[in-house]
mmCIF file of N, CA and C and ligand atoms in Angstrom:
data_model
loop_
_atom_site.group_PDB
_atom_site.id
_atom_site.type_symbol
_atom_site.label_atom_id
_atom_site.label_comp_id
_atom_site.label_asym_id
_atom_site.label_seq_id
_atom_site.Cartn_x
_atom_site.Cartn_y
_atom_site.Cartn_z
ATOM 1 N N MET V 398 -53.190 44.274 -103.310
ATOM 2 C CA MET V 398 -53.341 43.150 -104.236
ATOM 3 C C MET V 398 -53.632 41.870 -103.444
ATOM 4 N N THR V 399 -54.753 41.217 -103.740
ATOM 5 C CA THR V 399 -55.040 39.969 -103.023
ATOM 6 C C THR V 399 -54.409 38.797 -103.754
ATOM 7 N N ASN V 400 -54.077 37.803 -102.982
ATOM 8 C CA ASN V 400 -53.413 36.643 -103.554
ATOM 9 C C ASN V 400 -54.404 35.487 -103.598
ATOM 10 N N ASP V 401 -55.158 35.422 -104.697
ATOM 11 C CA ASP V 401 -56.150 34.356 -104.841
ATOM 12 C C ASP V 401 -55.593 33.157 -105.591
ATOM 13 N N THR V 402 -54.268 33.103 -105.728
ATOM 14 C CA THR V 402 -53.673 31.958 -106.416
ATOM 15 C C THR V 402 -53.725 30.731 -105.515
ATOM 16 N N LEU V 403 -53.448 29.607 -106.145
ATOM 17 C CA LEU V 403 -53.324 28.342 -105.408
ATOM 18 C C LEU V 403 -52.342 28.474 -104.246
ATOM 19 N N PHE V 404 -51.237 29.152 -104.490
ATOM 20 C CA PHE V 404 -50.219 29.230 -103.433
ATOM 21 C C PHE V 404 -50.659 30.196 -102.329
ATOM 22 N N GLY V 405 -51.446 31.221 -102.682
ATOM 23 C CA GLY V 405 -52.038 32.073 -101.652
ATOM 24 C C GLY V 405 -52.901 31.243 -100.720
ATOM 25 N N LYS V 406 -53.659 30.320 -101.303
ATOM 26 C CA LYS V 406 -54.528 29.450 -100.492
ATOM 27 C C LYS V 406 -53.699 28.509 -99.623
ATOM 28 N N ILE V 407 -52.576 28.050 -100.137
ATOM 29 C CA ILE V 407 -51.694 27.188 -99.328
ATOM 30 C C ILE V 407 -51.113 27.996 -98.161
ATOM 31 N N ILE V 408 -50.708 29.237 -98.419
ATOM 32 C CA ILE V 408 -50.172 30.089 -97.344
ATOM 33 C C ILE V 408 -51.216 30.256 -96.244
ATOM 34 N N ARG V 409 -52.470 30.466 -96.634
ATOM 35 C CA ARG V 409 -53.544 30.683 -95.650
ATOM 36 C C ARG V 409 -54.096 29.367 -95.103
ATOM 37 N N ARG V 410 -53.491 28.262 -95.512
ATOM 38 C CA ARG V 410 -53.912 26.910 -95.077
ATOM 39 C C ARG V 410 -55.353 26.624 -95.479
ATOM 40 N N GLU V 411 -55.781 27.206 -96.590
ATOM 41 C CA GLU V 411 -57.132 26.918 -97.091
ATOM 42 C C GLU V 411 -57.149 25.637 -97.907
ATOM 43 N N ILE V 412 -55.990 25.290 -98.474
ATOM 44 C CA ILE V 412 -55.862 23.971 -99.093
ATOM 45 C C ILE V 412 -54.593 23.330 -98.559
ATOM 46 N N PRO V 413 -54.570 21.988 -98.513
ATOM 47 C CA PRO V 413 -53.458 21.305 -97.861
ATOM 48 C C PRO V 413 -52.188 21.288 -98.708
ATOM 49 N N ALA V 414 -51.069 21.205 -98.037
ATOM 50 C CA ALA V 414 -49.778 21.005 -98.694
ATOM 51 C C ALA V 414 -48.877 20.304 -97.692
ATOM 52 N N THR V 415 -47.878 19.624 -98.228
ATOM 53 C CA THR V 415 -46.902 18.977 -97.353
ATOM 54 C C THR V 415 -45.789 19.985 -97.088
ATOM 55 N N VAL V 416 -45.932 20.719 -95.987
ATOM 56 C CA VAL V 416 -44.976 21.787 -95.660
ATOM 57 C C VAL V 416 -43.717 21.162 -95.058
ATOM 58 N N VAL V 417 -42.564 21.507 -95.619
ATOM 59 C CA VAL V 417 -41.302 20.943 -95.132
ATOM 60 C C VAL V 417 -40.357 22.027 -94.613
ATOM 61 N N TYR V 418 -40.714 23.287 -94.813
ATOM 62 C CA TYR V 418 -39.861 24.404 -94.367
ATOM 63 C C TYR V 418 -40.755 25.611 -94.106
ATOM 64 N N GLU V 419 -40.469 26.315 -93.016
ATOM 65 C CA GLU V 419 -41.185 27.569 -92.778
ATOM 66 C C GLU V 419 -40.341 28.476 -91.899
ATOM 67 N N ASP V 420 -40.272 29.743 -92.289
ATOM 68 C CA ASP V 420 -39.721 30.772 -91.401
ATOM 69 C C ASP V 420 -40.644 31.995 -91.507
ATOM 70 N N ASP V 421 -40.207 33.132 -91.028
ATOM 71 C CA ASP V 421 -41.099 34.297 -91.003
ATOM 72 C C ASP V 421 -41.533 34.748 -92.394
ATOM 73 N N GLU V 422 -40.684 34.518 -93.385
ATOM 74 C CA GLU V 422 -40.941 35.065 -94.720
ATOM 75 C C GLU V 422 -41.203 34.029 -95.800
ATOM 76 N N VAL V 423 -40.783 32.789 -95.554
ATOM 77 C CA VAL V 423 -40.775 31.778 -96.623
ATOM 78 C C VAL V 423 -41.496 30.508 -96.176
ATOM 79 N N LEU V 424 -42.274 29.952 -97.106
ATOM 80 C CA LEU V 424 -42.890 28.648 -96.895
ATOM 81 C C LEU V 424 -42.344 27.693 -97.956
ATOM 82 N N GLY V 425 -41.986 26.483 -97.538
ATOM 83 C CA GLY V 425 -41.515 25.449 -98.465
ATOM 84 C C GLY V 425 -42.408 24.225 -98.354
ATOM 85 N N PHE V 426 -42.854 23.718 -99.501
ATOM 86 C CA PHE V 426 -43.734 22.543 -99.491
ATOM 87 C C PHE V 426 -43.442 21.689 -100.717
ATOM 88 N N LYS V 427 -43.812 20.404 -100.608
ATOM 89 C CA LYS V 427 -43.511 19.468 -101.685
ATOM 90 C C LYS V 427 -44.379 19.748 -102.901
ATOM 91 N N ASP V 428 -43.745 19.699 -104.074
ATOM 92 C CA ASP V 428 -44.495 19.848 -105.323
ATOM 93 C C ASP V 428 -45.404 18.635 -105.499
ATOM 94 N N ILE V 429 -46.627 18.895 -105.928
ATOM 95 C CA ILE V 429 -47.627 17.828 -106.045
ATOM 96 C C ILE V 429 -47.320 16.896 -107.224
ATOM 97 N N ALA V 430 -46.531 17.351 -108.179
ATOM 98 C CA ALA V 430 -46.172 16.539 -109.356
ATOM 99 C C ALA V 430 -44.654 16.583 -109.526
ATOM 100 N N PRO V 431 -43.936 15.872 -108.650
ATOM 101 C CA PRO V 431 -42.473 16.031 -108.606
ATOM 102 C C PRO V 431 -41.774 15.663 -109.913
ATOM 103 N N GLN V 432 -40.802 16.497 -110.283
ATOM 104 C CA GLN V 432 -40.002 16.282 -111.494
ATOM 105 C C GLN V 432 -38.639 15.704 -111.168
ATOM 106 N N ALA V 433 -38.406 15.390 -109.889
ATOM 107 C CA ALA V 433 -37.144 14.798 -109.432
ATOM 108 C C ALA V 433 -37.470 14.138 -108.095
ATOM 109 N N PRO V 434 -36.592 13.260 -107.597
ATOM 110 C CA PRO V 434 -36.873 12.608 -106.308
ATOM 111 C C PRO V 434 -37.147 13.617 -105.193
ATOM 112 N N VAL V 435 -36.456 14.737 -105.203
ATOM 113 C CA VAL V 435 -36.768 15.847 -104.297
ATOM 114 C C VAL V 435 -37.269 17.007 -105.159
ATOM 115 N N HIS V 436 -38.458 17.495 -104.875
ATOM 116 C CA HIS V 436 -38.992 18.659 -105.608
ATOM 117 C C HIS V 436 -39.822 19.471 -104.616
ATOM 118 N N VAL V 437 -39.228 20.557 -104.152
ATOM 119 C CA VAL V 437 -39.857 21.405 -103.136
ATOM 120 C C VAL V 437 -39.994 22.811 -103.715
ATOM 121 N N LEU V 438 -41.106 23.467 -103.410
ATOM 122 C CA LEU V 438 -41.354 24.846 -103.842
ATOM 123 C C LEU V 438 -41.194 25.778 -102.652
ATOM 124 N N PHE V 439 -40.475 26.875 -102.855
ATOM 125 C CA PHE V 439 -40.279 27.891 -101.807
ATOM 126 C C PHE V 439 -40.946 29.174 -102.281
ATOM 127 N N ILE V 440 -41.824 29.710 -101.425
ATOM 128 C CA ILE V 440 -42.611 30.890 -101.824
ATOM 129 C C ILE V 440 -42.573 31.959 -100.736
ATOM 130 N N PRO V 441 -42.723 33.233 -101.143
ATOM 131 C CA PRO V 441 -42.862 34.302 -100.139
ATOM 132 C C PRO V 441 -44.212 34.179 -99.435
ATOM 133 N N LYS V 442 -44.222 34.355 -98.123
ATOM 134 C CA LYS V 442 -45.471 34.286 -97.356
ATOM 135 C C LYS V 442 -46.175 35.636 -97.282
ATOM 136 N N ASN V 443 -45.410 36.707 -97.300
ATOM 137 C CA ASN V 443 -45.970 38.030 -96.979
ATOM 138 C C ASN V 443 -45.959 39.008 -98.140
ATOM 139 N N LEU V 444 -45.384 38.618 -99.264
ATOM 140 C CA LEU V 444 -45.362 39.471 -100.455
ATOM 141 C C LEU V 444 -46.098 38.744 -101.561
ATOM 142 N N TYR V 445 -46.957 39.457 -102.274
ATOM 143 C CA TYR V 445 -47.610 38.856 -103.433
ATOM 144 C C TYR V 445 -47.010 39.454 -104.695
ATOM 145 N N ILE V 446 -46.228 38.644 -105.390
ATOM 146 C CA ILE V 446 -45.536 39.052 -106.613
ATOM 147 C C ILE V 446 -45.889 37.994 -107.669
ATOM 148 N N PRO V 447 -46.702 38.347 -108.652
ATOM 149 C CA PRO V 447 -47.189 37.319 -109.586
ATOM 150 C C PRO V 447 -46.087 36.636 -110.396
ATOM 151 N N THR V 448 -45.150 37.442 -110.941
ATOM 152 C CA THR V 448 -44.079 36.864 -111.768
ATOM 153 C C THR V 448 -42.768 37.574 -111.431
ATOM 154 N N LEU V 449 -41.665 36.966 -111.868
ATOM 155 C CA LEU V 449 -40.362 37.616 -111.655
ATOM 156 C C LEU V 449 -40.329 38.985 -112.312
ATOM 157 N N ASP V 450 -41.082 39.140 -113.398
ATOM 158 C CA ASP V 450 -41.107 40.413 -114.113
ATOM 159 C C ASP V 450 -41.788 41.514 -113.300
ATOM 160 N N ASP V 451 -42.526 41.125 -112.261
ATOM 161 C CA ASP V 451 -43.195 42.102 -111.397
ATOM 162 C C ASP V 451 -42.356 42.487 -110.184
ATOM 163 N N LEU V 452 -41.207 41.833 -110.001
ATOM 164 C CA LEU V 452 -40.354 42.081 -108.831
ATOM 165 C C LEU V 452 -39.801 43.510 -108.858
ATOM 166 N N LYS V 453 -40.016 44.245 -107.772
ATOM 167 C CA LYS V 453 -39.510 45.613 -107.664
ATOM 168 C C LYS V 453 -38.157 45.602 -106.941
ATOM 169 N N PRO V 454 -37.313 46.609 -107.195
ATOM 170 C CA PRO V 454 -35.991 46.626 -106.552
ATOM 171 C C PRO V 454 -36.061 46.483 -105.027
ATOM 172 N N ASP V 455 -37.067 47.095 -104.413
ATOM 173 C CA ASP V 455 -37.129 46.997 -102.941
ATOM 174 C C ASP V 455 -37.685 45.656 -102.458
ATOM 175 N N GLN V 456 -38.003 44.780 -103.404
ATOM 176 C CA GLN V 456 -38.449 43.426 -103.041
ATOM 177 C C GLN V 456 -37.384 42.375 -103.352
ATOM 178 N N ALA V 457 -36.253 42.824 -103.869
ATOM 179 C CA ALA V 457 -35.247 41.869 -104.354
ATOM 180 C C ALA V 457 -34.727 40.954 -103.245
ATOM 181 N N TRP V 458 -34.750 41.427 -102.005
ATOM 182 C CA TRP V 458 -34.261 40.629 -100.889
ATOM 183 C C TRP V 458 -34.983 39.290 -100.766
ATOM 184 N N ILE V 459 -36.248 39.242 -101.208
ATOM 185 C CA ILE V 459 -37.005 37.999 -101.005
ATOM 186 C C ILE V 459 -36.422 36.859 -101.851
ATOM 187 N N ILE V 460 -35.808 37.201 -102.976
ATOM 188 C CA ILE V 460 -35.205 36.145 -103.805
ATOM 189 C C ILE V 460 -34.052 35.491 -103.042
ATOM 190 N N GLY V 461 -33.257 36.304 -102.361
ATOM 191 C CA GLY V 461 -32.187 35.750 -101.520
ATOM 192 C C GLY V 461 -32.743 34.873 -100.415
ATOM 193 N N LYS V 462 -33.860 35.294 -99.825
ATOM 194 C CA LYS V 462 -34.488 34.487 -98.765
ATOM 195 C C LYS V 462 -34.947 33.133 -99.302
ATOM 196 N N LEU V 463 -35.504 33.142 -100.510
ATOM 197 C CA LEU V 463 -35.957 31.875 -101.102
ATOM 198 C C LEU V 463 -34.765 30.944 -101.339
ATOM 199 N N VAL V 464 -33.680 31.509 -101.871
ATOM 200 C CA VAL V 464 -32.485 30.704 -102.154
ATOM 201 C C VAL V 464 -31.871 30.186 -100.849
ATOM 202 N N LEU V 465 -31.786 31.053 -99.847
ATOM 203 C CA LEU V 465 -31.215 30.619 -98.564
ATOM 204 C C LEU V 465 -32.072 29.539 -97.919
ATOM 205 N N ALA V 466 -33.386 29.656 -98.043
ATOM 206 C CA ALA V 466 -34.276 28.621 -97.487
ATOM 207 C C ALA V 466 -34.030 27.289 -98.188
ATOM 208 N N ALA V 467 -33.911 27.323 -99.496
ATOM 209 C CA ALA V 467 -33.650 26.091 -100.258
ATOM 210 C C ALA V 467 -32.305 25.490 -99.856
ATOM 211 N N ALA V 468 -31.287 26.335 -99.709
ATOM 212 C CA ALA V 468 -29.949 25.844 -99.335
ATOM 213 C C ALA V 468 -29.967 25.250 -97.932
ATOM 214 N N GLU V 469 -30.686 25.890 -97.024
ATOM 215 C CA GLU V 469 -30.785 25.359 -95.656
ATOM 216 C C GLU V 469 -31.498 24.011 -95.656
ATOM 217 N N TYR V 470 -32.549 23.922 -96.435
ATOM 218 C CA TYR V 470 -33.286 22.665 -96.528
ATOM 219 C C TYR V 470 -32.367 21.572 -97.098
ATOM 220 N N ALA V 471 -31.610 21.900 -98.139
ATOM 221 C CA ALA V 471 -30.715 20.921 -98.769
ATOM 222 C C ALA V 471 -29.662 20.425 -97.774
ATOM 223 N N ARG V 472 -29.107 21.332 -96.988
ATOM 224 C CA ARG V 472 -28.129 20.909 -95.973
ATOM 225 C C ARG V 472 -28.794 20.036 -94.923
ATOM 226 N N GLY V 473 -29.973 20.465 -94.483
ATOM 227 C CA GLY V 473 -30.678 19.721 -93.437
ATOM 228 C C GLY V 473 -31.069 18.326 -93.865
ATOM 229 N N GLU V 474 -31.396 18.178 -95.149
ATOM 230 C CA GLU V 474 -31.811 16.867 -95.663
ATOM 231 C C GLU V 474 -30.611 16.034 -96.110
ATOM 232 N N GLY V 475 -29.423 16.646 -96.113
ATOM 233 C CA GLY V 475 -28.200 15.890 -96.370
ATOM 234 C C GLY V 475 -27.837 15.707 -97.828
ATOM 235 N N PHE V 476 -28.427 16.484 -98.734
ATOM 236 C CA PHE V 476 -28.049 16.326 -100.140
ATOM 237 C C PHE V 476 -27.326 17.543 -100.719
ATOM 238 N N ALA V 477 -26.941 18.475 -99.863
ATOM 239 C CA ALA V 477 -26.266 19.678 -100.369
ATOM 240 C C ALA V 477 -24.941 19.331 -101.057
ATOM 241 N N GLN V 478 -24.212 18.382 -100.498
ATOM 242 C CA GLN V 478 -22.921 18.021 -101.091
ATOM 243 C C GLN V 478 -23.095 17.342 -102.441
ATOM 244 N N ASP V 479 -24.130 16.551 -102.585
ATOM 245 C CA ASP V 479 -24.375 15.889 -103.873
ATOM 246 C C ASP V 479 -24.833 16.905 -104.917
ATOM 247 N N GLY V 480 -25.544 17.919 -104.470
ATOM 248 C CA GLY V 480 -25.928 18.992 -105.381
ATOM 249 C C GLY V 480 -27.417 19.044 -105.655
ATOM 250 N N TYR V 481 -27.804 20.175 -106.224
ATOM 251 C CA TYR V 481 -29.230 20.401 -106.496
ATOM 252 C C TYR V 481 -29.363 21.525 -107.501
ATOM 253 N N ARG V 482 -30.573 21.727 -107.956
ATOM 254 C CA ARG V 482 -30.863 22.802 -108.914
ATOM 255 C C ARG V 482 -32.004 23.652 -108.371
ATOM 256 N N VAL V 483 -31.903 24.981 -108.569
ATOM 257 C CA VAL V 483 -33.044 25.853 -108.277
ATOM 258 C C VAL V 483 -33.459 26.543 -109.574
ATOM 259 N N VAL V 484 -34.769 26.680 -109.732
ATOM 260 C CA VAL V 484 -35.330 27.214 -110.978
ATOM 261 C C VAL V 484 -36.499 28.127 -110.641
ATOM 262 N N MET V 485 -36.606 29.244 -111.366
ATOM 263 C CA MET V 485 -37.815 30.065 -111.288
ATOM 264 C C MET V 485 -38.317 30.285 -112.703
ATOM 265 N N ASN V 486 -39.557 29.934 -112.945
ATOM 266 C CA ASN V 486 -40.156 30.107 -114.261
ATOM 267 C C ASN V 486 -40.897 31.436 -114.314
ATOM 268 N N CYS V 487 -40.701 32.171 -115.407
ATOM 269 C CA CYS V 487 -41.410 33.441 -115.594
ATOM 270 C C CYS V 487 -42.254 33.371 -116.854
ATOM 271 N N ARG V 488 -43.564 33.356 -116.631
ATOM 272 C CA ARG V 488 -44.572 33.451 -117.692
ATOM 273 C C ARG V 488 -44.545 32.272 -118.683
ATOM 274 N N GLU V 489 -45.208 32.501 -119.810
ATOM 275 C CA GLU V 489 -45.640 31.391 -120.664
ATOM 276 C C GLU V 489 -44.501 30.550 -121.229
ATOM 277 N N HIS V 490 -43.478 31.187 -121.788
ATOM 278 C CA HIS V 490 -42.447 30.401 -122.453
ATOM 279 C C HIS V 490 -41.620 29.558 -121.488
ATOM 280 N N ALA V 491 -41.642 29.925 -120.216
ATOM 281 C CA ALA V 491 -40.951 29.100 -119.209
ATOM 282 C C ALA V 491 -41.897 28.097 -118.570
ATOM 283 N N GLY V 492 -43.180 28.182 -118.937
ATOM 284 C CA GLY V 492 -44.133 27.210 -118.404
ATOM 285 C C GLY V 492 -44.698 27.566 -117.040
ATOM 286 N N GLN V 493 -44.643 28.856 -116.659
ATOM 287 C CA GLN V 493 -45.216 29.237 -115.359
ATOM 288 C C GLN V 493 -46.714 28.981 -115.360
ATOM 289 N N THR V 494 -47.194 28.296 -114.324
ATOM 290 C CA THR V 494 -48.621 27.973 -114.223
ATOM 291 C C THR V 494 -49.278 28.577 -112.994
ATOM 292 N N VAL V 495 -48.496 28.901 -111.976
ATOM 293 C CA VAL V 495 -49.043 29.512 -110.764
ATOM 294 C C VAL V 495 -48.410 30.894 -110.614
ATOM 295 N N PHE V 496 -49.275 31.921 -110.555
ATOM 296 C CA PHE V 496 -48.775 33.288 -110.631
ATOM 297 C C PHE V 496 -48.608 33.919 -109.249
ATOM 298 N N HIS V 497 -47.750 33.245 -108.498
ATOM 299 C CA HIS V 497 -47.202 33.735 -107.219
ATOM 300 C C HIS V 497 -45.774 33.210 -107.249
ATOM 301 N N ILE V 498 -44.781 34.094 -107.266
ATOM 302 C CA ILE V 498 -43.413 33.630 -107.544
ATOM 303 C C ILE V 498 -43.019 32.482 -106.616
ATOM 304 N N HIS V 499 -42.267 31.559 -107.200
ATOM 305 C CA HIS V 499 -41.828 30.378 -106.451
ATOM 306 C C HIS V 499 -40.514 29.883 -107.010
ATOM 307 N N LEU V 500 -39.717 29.346 -106.104
ATOM 308 C CA LEU V 500 -38.418 28.773 -106.451
ATOM 309 C C LEU V 500 -38.563 27.259 -106.372
ATOM 310 N N HIS V 501 -38.275 26.578 -107.483
ATOM 311 C CA HIS V 501 -38.271 25.114 -107.471
ATOM 312 C C HIS V 501 -36.907 24.643 -106.980
ATOM 313 N N LEU V 502 -36.886 23.699 -106.064
ATOM 314 C CA LEU V 502 -35.660 22.992 -105.660
ATOM 315 C C LEU V 502 -35.786 21.561 -106.149
ATOM 316 N N LEU V 503 -34.828 21.165 -106.990
ATOM 317 C CA LEU V 503 -34.835 19.821 -107.586
ATOM 318 C C LEU V 503 -33.547 19.116 -107.194
ATOM 319 N N ALA V 504 -33.672 17.861 -106.758
ATOM 320 C CA ALA V 504 -32.484 17.146 -106.288
ATOM 321 C C ALA V 504 -32.793 15.669 -106.170
ATOM 322 N N GLY V 505 -31.791 14.943 -105.692
ATOM 323 C CA GLY V 505 -31.990 13.535 -105.357
ATOM 324 C C GLY V 505 -31.553 12.575 -106.435
ATOM 325 N N ALA V 506 -31.086 13.077 -107.565
ATOM 326 C CA ALA V 506 -30.594 12.236 -108.654
ATOM 327 C C ALA V 506 -29.788 13.126 -109.596
ATOM 328 N N GLN V 507 -29.025 12.492 -110.496
ATOM 329 C CA GLN V 507 -28.348 13.264 -111.537
ATOM 330 C C GLN V 507 -29.418 13.904 -112.420
ATOM 331 N N LEU V 508 -29.424 15.217 -112.496
ATOM 332 C CA LEU V 508 -30.450 15.913 -113.267
ATOM 333 C C LEU V 508 -30.004 16.066 -114.726
ATOM 334 N N GLY V 509 -30.973 16.036 -115.632
ATOM 335 C CA GLY V 509 -30.647 16.170 -117.046
ATOM 336 C C GLY V 509 -30.399 17.609 -117.451
ATOM 337 N N HIS V 510 -30.005 17.775 -118.702
ATOM 338 C CA HIS V 510 -29.834 19.140 -119.215
ATOM 339 C C HIS V 510 -31.185 19.815 -119.326
ATOM 340 N N PHE V 511 -31.194 21.110 -119.360
ATOM 341 C CA PHE V 511 -32.459 21.826 -119.454
ATOM 342 C C PHE V 511 -32.249 23.088 -120.285
ATOM 343 N N GLY V 512 -33.367 23.707 -120.642
ATOM 344 C CA GLY V 512 -33.281 24.990 -121.307
ATOM 345 C C GLY V 512 -33.512 24.936 -122.792
ATOM 346 N N THR V 513 -33.579 23.721 -123.360
ATOM 347 C CA THR V 513 -33.825 23.645 -124.797
ATOM 348 C C THR V 513 -35.324 23.557 -125.060
ATOM 349 N N PRO V 514 -35.783 24.039 -126.235
ATOM 350 C CA PRO V 514 -37.230 23.985 -126.541
ATOM 351 C C PRO V 514 -37.713 22.543 -126.628
HETATM 352 P P1 AMP U 796 -44.611 26.614 -112.379
HETATM 353 O O1 AMP U 796 -44.974 25.701 -113.528
HETATM 354 O O2 AMP U 796 -43.204 27.067 -112.382
HETATM 355 O O3 AMP U 796 -45.608 27.733 -112.227
HETATM 356 O O4 AMP U 796 -44.721 25.696 -111.080
HETATM 357 C C1 AMP U 796 -45.927 25.438 -110.440
HETATM 358 C C2 AMP U 796 -45.748 24.128 -109.717
HETATM 359 O O5 AMP U 796 -46.795 23.999 -108.766
HETATM 360 C C3 AMP U 796 -45.798 22.887 -110.605
HETATM 361 O O6 AMP U 796 -44.553 22.198 -110.522
HETATM 362 C C4 AMP U 796 -46.970 22.080 -110.031
HETATM 363 O O7 AMP U 796 -46.721 20.693 -110.036
HETATM 364 C C5 AMP U 796 -47.068 22.627 -108.626
HETATM 365 N N1 AMP U 796 -48.359 22.505 -107.990
HETATM 366 C C6 AMP U 796 -49.582 22.725 -108.534
HETATM 367 N N2 AMP U 796 -50.544 22.539 -107.613
HETATM 368 C C7 AMP U 796 -49.926 22.202 -106.459
HETATM 369 C C8 AMP U 796 -50.382 21.889 -105.137
HETATM 370 N N3 AMP U 796 -51.685 21.883 -104.817
HETATM 371 N N4 AMP U 796 -49.456 21.577 -104.200
HETATM 372 C C9 AMP U 796 -48.146 21.563 -104.515
HETATM 373 N N5 AMP U 796 -47.652 21.872 -105.727
HETATM 374 C C10 AMP U 796 -48.524 22.177 -106.689
#
């Protein structure tokens, strides 16, 4: 499966992004339209999984890697104690627009309630 999504292009450095985190499996970069003072996206570099609904049991480890990357970034940037939110949108009703799974990290202010239509 080829990853011709926007985020596939960011992984291959075909389009620019403000990369703030990288390890062997995960890339973290600033969201282009931030919904909070801190808004970073964490994505798998080596697995192409369009939506959470496509995640196979033997790929479940990557979700932990995304969460750990976000937590490490939050500690490194000094806002872990104040707190943060992580979100993954799956398909239309959640507003997913890029079909390469990604974890949103939102922080930097008191966040509002969410989840209502
Ligand atoms: P989602 O709506 O959950 O699929 O999230 C996709 C996110 O990608 C949105 O928050 C967009 O603002 C963000 N986004 C779209 N294009 C870019 C880009 N070129 N660089 C960084 N973030 C982007």
